[in-house]
Amino acid sequence: MDQSFQTAPSLQDIELLAAPAGSNVPAVISSLLLVIFLITLISIAVRRYNSFRSQAKRQLRHLRHSLAQQDTDANLDESNIHRDTAYRLAHILSRGLGLNGITSLSPLPDELGAHKQRWTQFSNDLSHSRFAYNSNETVDIKQLFDDAFFWLKNWP
């Protein structure tokens, strides 16, 4: 027992290690949160860019640009160009809106009930421009594009 009392004073001579200057845990957590936030923002941007509606808007812009370039060529039959454009416009718009087809009987969401007459007029004009053969009545194709962008923008 005497020896245990003798070693006790020698334990007092041991110096404690110095405390670390600072911990990196807050910096690591902050970095991880920043990375997660950036990944979330990038995934939202990619999802939005690749959505059916965004793809339809890009395809409609491309179609409108192609039509404008074809209008400058005088040798092409305008009625066939407009008919082909109307078919493509209907296909692009129906995919962008998630519909099986564009007709006046296509269901209009309740939120757009105030635009029922505009929808009916648009779908009738689109059908007329697709199915009318050499009709004297022409549908303004630029108005169809404007309406298509309106429906892509406002469709819930």
PDB file of C-alpha atoms in Angstrom:
ATOM      1  CA  MET A   1       0.000   0.000   0.000  1.00  0.00           C
ATOM      2  CA  ASP A   2       2.785   2.327   0.602  1.00  0.00           C
ATOM      3  CA  GLN A   3       3.802   2.067  -3.029  1.00  0.00           C
ATOM      4  CA  SER A   4       0.395   3.201  -4.293  1.00  0.00           C
ATOM      5  CA  PHE A   5       0.694   6.366  -2.290  1.00  0.00           C
ATOM      6  CA  GLN A   6       4.136   6.869  -3.666  1.00  0.00           C
ATOM      7  CA  THR A   7       3.005   6.611  -7.307  1.00  0.00           C
ATOM      8  CA  ALA A   8       0.186   9.048  -6.788  1.00  0.00           C
ATOM      9  CA  PRO A   9       2.444  12.112  -6.728  1.00  0.00           C
ATOM     10  CA  SER A  10       4.097  10.930  -9.946  1.00  0.00           C
ATOM     11  CA  LEU A  11       0.699  10.921 -11.668  1.00  0.00           C
ATOM     12  CA  GLN A  12       0.341  14.557 -10.858  1.00  0.00           C
ATOM     13  CA  ASP A  13       3.404  15.285 -12.945  1.00  0.00           C
ATOM     14  CA  ILE A  14       1.626  14.142 -16.146  1.00  0.00           C
ATOM     15  CA  GLU A  15       0.506  17.075 -18.228  1.00  0.00           C
ATOM     16  CA  LEU A  16      -2.788  16.957 -20.053  1.00  0.00           C
ATOM     17  CA  LEU A  17      -2.817  17.218 -23.819  1.00  0.00           C
ATOM     18  CA  ALA A  18      -3.773  20.580 -25.239  1.00  0.00           C
ATOM     19  CA  ALA A  19      -7.353  20.840 -26.520  1.00  0.00           C
ATOM     20  CA  PRO A  20      -7.749  20.953 -30.273  1.00  0.00           C
ATOM     21  CA  ALA A  21      -7.726  24.455 -31.694  1.00  0.00           C
ATOM     22  CA  GLY A  22     -11.042  24.080 -33.463  1.00  0.00           C
ATOM     23  CA  SER A  23     -13.291  21.382 -34.748  1.00  0.00           C
ATOM     24  CA  ASN A  24     -13.968  20.918 -38.458  1.00  0.00           C
ATOM     25  CA  VAL A  25     -17.446  19.482 -37.880  1.00  0.00           C
ATOM     26  CA  PRO A  26     -19.386  22.728 -38.556  1.00  0.00           C
ATOM     27  CA  ALA A  27     -17.411  23.351 -41.752  1.00  0.00           C
ATOM     28  CA  VAL A  28     -17.984  19.784 -42.961  1.00  0.00           C
ATOM     29  CA  ILE A  29     -21.713  19.952 -42.210  1.00  0.00           C
ATOM     30  CA  SER A  30     -21.988  23.329 -43.942  1.00  0.00           C
ATOM     31  CA  SER A  31     -20.165  21.970 -46.987  1.00  0.00           C
ATOM     32  CA  LEU A  32     -22.415  18.925 -47.141  1.00  0.00           C
ATOM     33  CA  LEU A  33     -25.547  21.075 -46.880  1.00  0.00           C
ATOM     34  CA  LEU A  34     -24.264  23.324 -49.653  1.00  0.00           C
ATOM     35  CA  VAL A  35     -23.565  20.325 -51.899  1.00  0.00           C
ATOM     36  CA  ILE A  36     -27.025  18.867 -51.200  1.00  0.00           C
ATOM     37  CA  PHE A  37     -28.626  22.244 -51.944  1.00  0.00           C
ATOM     38  CA  LEU A  38     -26.733  22.584 -55.246  1.00  0.00           C
ATOM     39  CA  ILE A  39     -27.625  19.026 -56.281  1.00  0.00           C
ATOM     40  CA  THR A  40     -31.279  19.760 -55.518  1.00  0.00           C
ATOM     41  CA  LEU A  41     -31.234  22.956 -57.587  1.00  0.00           C
ATOM     42  CA  ILE A  42     -29.549  21.214 -60.501  1.00  0.00           C
ATOM     43  CA  SER A  43     -31.997  18.310 -60.425  1.00  0.00           C
ATOM     44  CA  ILE A  44     -34.972  20.703 -60.386  1.00  0.00           C
ATOM     45  CA  ALA A  45     -33.514  22.649 -63.323  1.00  0.00           C
ATOM     46  CA  VAL A  46     -32.856  19.473 -65.322  1.00  0.00           C
ATOM     47  CA  ARG A  47     -36.322  18.095 -64.584  1.00  0.00           C
ATOM     48  CA  ARG A  48     -37.925  21.364 -65.610  1.00  0.00           C
ATOM     49  CA  TYR A  49     -35.834  21.571 -68.782  1.00  0.00           C
ATOM     50  CA  ASN A  50     -36.759  18.023 -69.746  1.00  0.00           C
ATOM     51  CA  SER A  51     -40.464  18.231 -68.903  1.00  0.00           C
ATOM     52  CA  PHE A  52     -42.981  17.529 -71.655  1.00  0.00           C
ATOM     53  CA  ARG A  53     -44.204  21.109 -71.507  1.00  0.00           C
ATOM     54  CA  SER A  54     -40.732  22.630 -71.890  1.00  0.00           C
ATOM     55  CA  GLN A  55     -39.904  20.247 -74.712  1.00  0.00           C
ATOM     56  CA  ALA A  56     -43.153  21.184 -76.436  1.00  0.00           C
ATOM     57  CA  LYS A  57     -42.349  24.901 -76.148  1.00  0.00           C
ATOM     58  CA  ARG A  58     -38.925  24.363 -77.690  1.00  0.00           C
ATOM     59  CA  GLN A  59     -40.378  22.223 -80.476  1.00  0.00           C
ATOM     60  CA  LEU A  60     -43.069  24.837 -81.212  1.00  0.00           C
ATOM     61  CA  ARG A  61     -40.445  27.578 -81.406  1.00  0.00           C
ATOM     62  CA  HIS A  62     -38.436  25.428 -83.807  1.00  0.00           C
ATOM     63  CA  LEU A  63     -41.535  24.676 -85.890  1.00  0.00           C
ATOM     64  CA  ARG A  64     -42.469  28.358 -86.034  1.00  0.00           C
ATOM     65  CA  HIS A  65     -38.929  29.232 -87.115  1.00  0.00           C
ATOM     66  CA  SER A  66     -38.995  26.538 -89.816  1.00  0.00           C
ATOM     67  CA  LEU A  67     -42.338  27.829 -91.046  1.00  0.00           C
ATOM     68  CA  ALA A  68     -40.989  31.368 -91.253  1.00  0.00           C
ATOM     69  CA  GLN A  69     -38.086  30.151 -93.377  1.00  0.00           C
ATOM     70  CA  GLN A  70     -40.400  28.130 -95.634  1.00  0.00           C
ATOM     71  CA  ASP A  71     -42.642  31.158 -96.131  1.00  0.00           C
ATOM     72  CA  THR A  72     -39.742  32.911 -97.841  1.00  0.00           C
ATOM     73  CA  ASP A  73     -39.637  30.182-100.529  1.00  0.00           C
ATOM     74  CA  ALA A  74     -42.189  31.096-103.200  1.00  0.00           C
ATOM     75  CA  ASN A  75     -42.103  27.691-104.945  1.00  0.00           C
ATOM     76  CA  LEU A  76     -43.770  25.730-102.157  1.00  0.00           C
ATOM     77  CA  ASP A  77     -47.508  25.075-101.937  1.00  0.00           C
ATOM     78  CA  GLU A  78     -48.708  27.132 -98.984  1.00  0.00           C
ATOM     79  CA  SER A  79     -51.776  25.011 -98.195  1.00  0.00           C
ATOM     80  CA  ASN A  80     -49.688  21.853 -97.811  1.00  0.00           C
ATOM     81  CA  ILE A  81     -47.178  23.664 -95.615  1.00  0.00           C
ATOM     82  CA  HIS A  82     -49.938  24.969 -93.352  1.00  0.00           C
ATOM     83  CA  ARG A  83     -51.626  21.571 -93.199  1.00  0.00           C
ATOM     84  CA  ASP A  84     -48.368  19.834 -92.301  1.00  0.00           C
ATOM     85  CA  THR A  85     -47.601  22.541 -89.741  1.00  0.00           C
ATOM     86  CA  ALA A  86     -51.059  22.155 -88.187  1.00  0.00           C
ATOM     87  CA  TYR A  87     -50.578  18.386 -87.848  1.00  0.00           C
ATOM     88  CA  ARG A  88     -47.208  18.862 -86.222  1.00  0.00           C
ATOM     89  CA  LEU A  89     -48.522  21.618 -83.971  1.00  0.00           C
ATOM     90  CA  ALA A  90     -51.399  19.402 -82.801  1.00  0.00           C
ATOM     91  CA  HIS A  91     -49.031  16.507 -82.125  1.00  0.00           C
ATOM     92  CA  ILE A  92     -46.548  18.639 -80.181  1.00  0.00           C
ATOM     93  CA  LEU A  93     -49.285  20.377 -78.197  1.00  0.00           C
ATOM     94  CA  SER A  94     -51.118  17.175 -77.313  1.00  0.00           C
ATOM     95  CA  ARG A  95     -47.881  15.676 -75.941  1.00  0.00           C
ATOM     96  CA  GLY A  96     -47.056  18.884 -74.067  1.00  0.00           C
ATOM     97  CA  LEU A  97     -50.502  19.011 -72.459  1.00  0.00           C
ATOM     98  CA  GLY A  98     -50.677  15.272 -71.824  1.00  0.00           C
ATOM     99  CA  LEU A  99     -53.753  14.761 -73.999  1.00  0.00           C
ATOM    100  CA  ASN A 100     -54.473  11.969 -76.468  1.00  0.00           C
ATOM    101  CA  GLY A 101     -55.512  14.468 -79.118  1.00  0.00           C
ATOM    102  CA  ILE A 102     -56.724  18.007 -79.596  1.00  0.00           C
ATOM    103  CA  THR A 103     -60.420  18.320 -80.388  1.00  0.00           C
ATOM    104  CA  SER A 104     -63.190  20.586 -79.165  1.00  0.00           C
ATOM    105  CA  LEU A 105     -64.338  17.625 -77.051  1.00  0.00           C
ATOM    106  CA  SER A 106     -60.964  17.346 -75.282  1.00  0.00           C
ATOM    107  CA  PRO A 107     -61.446  17.921 -71.574  1.00  0.00           C
ATOM    108  CA  LEU A 108     -60.615  21.404 -70.405  1.00  0.00           C
ATOM    109  CA  PRO A 109     -59.402  21.624 -66.780  1.00  0.00           C
ATOM    110  CA  ASP A 110     -61.709  23.345 -64.317  1.00  0.00           C
ATOM    111  CA  GLU A 111     -59.120  26.087 -63.724  1.00  0.00           C
ATOM    112  CA  LEU A 112     -59.461  27.124 -67.376  1.00  0.00           C
ATOM    113  CA  GLY A 113     -63.248  27.125 -67.476  1.00  0.00           C
ATOM    114  CA  ALA A 114     -63.244  30.847 -68.242  1.00  0.00           C
ATOM    115  CA  HIS A 115     -61.366  30.091 -71.487  1.00  0.00           C
ATOM    116  CA  LYS A 116     -63.812  27.470 -72.773  1.00  0.00           C
ATOM    117  CA  GLN A 117     -64.783  29.536 -75.822  1.00  0.00           C
ATOM    118  CA  ARG A 118     -61.127  30.206 -76.676  1.00  0.00           C
ATOM    119  CA  TRP A 119     -60.380  26.468 -76.424  1.00  0.00           C
ATOM    120  CA  THR A 120     -63.310  25.616 -78.693  1.00  0.00           C
ATOM    121  CA  GLN A 121     -62.259  28.223 -81.253  1.00  0.00           C
ATOM    122  CA  PHE A 122     -58.640  27.057 -81.136  1.00  0.00           C
ATOM    123  CA  SER A 123     -59.475  23.374 -81.507  1.00  0.00           C
ATOM    124  CA  ASN A 124     -61.937  24.109 -84.353  1.00  0.00           C
ATOM    125  CA  ASP A 125     -59.364  26.245 -86.185  1.00  0.00           C
ATOM    126  CA  LEU A 126     -56.724  23.577 -85.678  1.00  0.00           C
ATOM    127  CA  SER A 127     -59.046  20.862 -86.975  1.00  0.00           C
ATOM    128  CA  HIS A 128     -60.050  23.018 -89.923  1.00  0.00           C
ATOM    129  CA  SER A 129     -56.439  23.678 -90.873  1.00  0.00           C
ATOM    130  CA  ARG A 130     -55.602  19.973 -90.575  1.00  0.00           C
ATOM    131  CA  PHE A 131     -58.564  18.456 -92.388  1.00  0.00           C
ATOM    132  CA  ALA A 132     -59.826  21.077 -94.843  1.00  0.00           C
ATOM    133  CA  TYR A 133     -58.698  20.390 -98.377  1.00  0.00           C
ATOM    134  CA  ASN A 134     -58.091  23.417-100.628  1.00  0.00           C
ATOM    135  CA  SER A 135     -60.548  25.552 -98.747  1.00  0.00           C
ATOM    136  CA  ASN A 136     -60.851  29.229 -99.548  1.00  0.00           C
ATOM    137  CA  GLU A 137     -61.053  29.954 -95.833  1.00  0.00           C
ATOM    138  CA  THR A 138     -57.596  30.012 -94.359  1.00  0.00           C
ATOM    139  CA  VAL A 139     -56.778  29.875 -90.695  1.00  0.00           C
ATOM    140  CA  ASP A 140     -54.122  32.241 -89.396  1.00  0.00           C
ATOM    141  CA  ILE A 141     -51.325  29.825 -88.530  1.00  0.00           C
ATOM    142  CA  LYS A 142     -49.541  32.466 -86.459  1.00  0.00           C
ATOM    143  CA  GLN A 143     -52.644  32.787 -84.276  1.00  0.00           C
ATOM    144  CA  LEU A 144     -52.604  29.011 -83.815  1.00  0.00           C
ATOM    145  CA  PHE A 145     -49.016  29.251 -82.588  1.00  0.00           C
ATOM    146  CA  ASP A 146     -49.922  32.067 -80.191  1.00  0.00           C
ATOM    147  CA  ASP A 147     -52.829  30.048 -78.844  1.00  0.00           C
ATOM    148  CA  ALA A 148     -50.664  26.932 -78.514  1.00  0.00           C
ATOM    149  CA  PHE A 149     -48.157  28.860 -76.405  1.00  0.00           C
ATOM    150  CA  PHE A 150     -51.038  30.255 -74.345  1.00  0.00           C
ATOM    151  CA  TRP A 151     -52.328  26.743 -73.599  1.00  0.00           C
ATOM    152  CA  LEU A 152     -48.855  25.443 -72.754  1.00  0.00           C
ATOM    153  CA  LYS A 153     -48.319  28.352 -70.388  1.00  0.00           C
ATOM    154  CA  ASN A 154     -51.677  28.221 -68.607  1.00  0.00           C
ATOM    155  CA  TRP A 155     -52.499  24.496 -68.601  1.00  0.00           C
ATOM    156  CA  PRO A 156     -52.359  23.164 -65.032  1.00  0.00           C
TER     157      PRO A 156
END
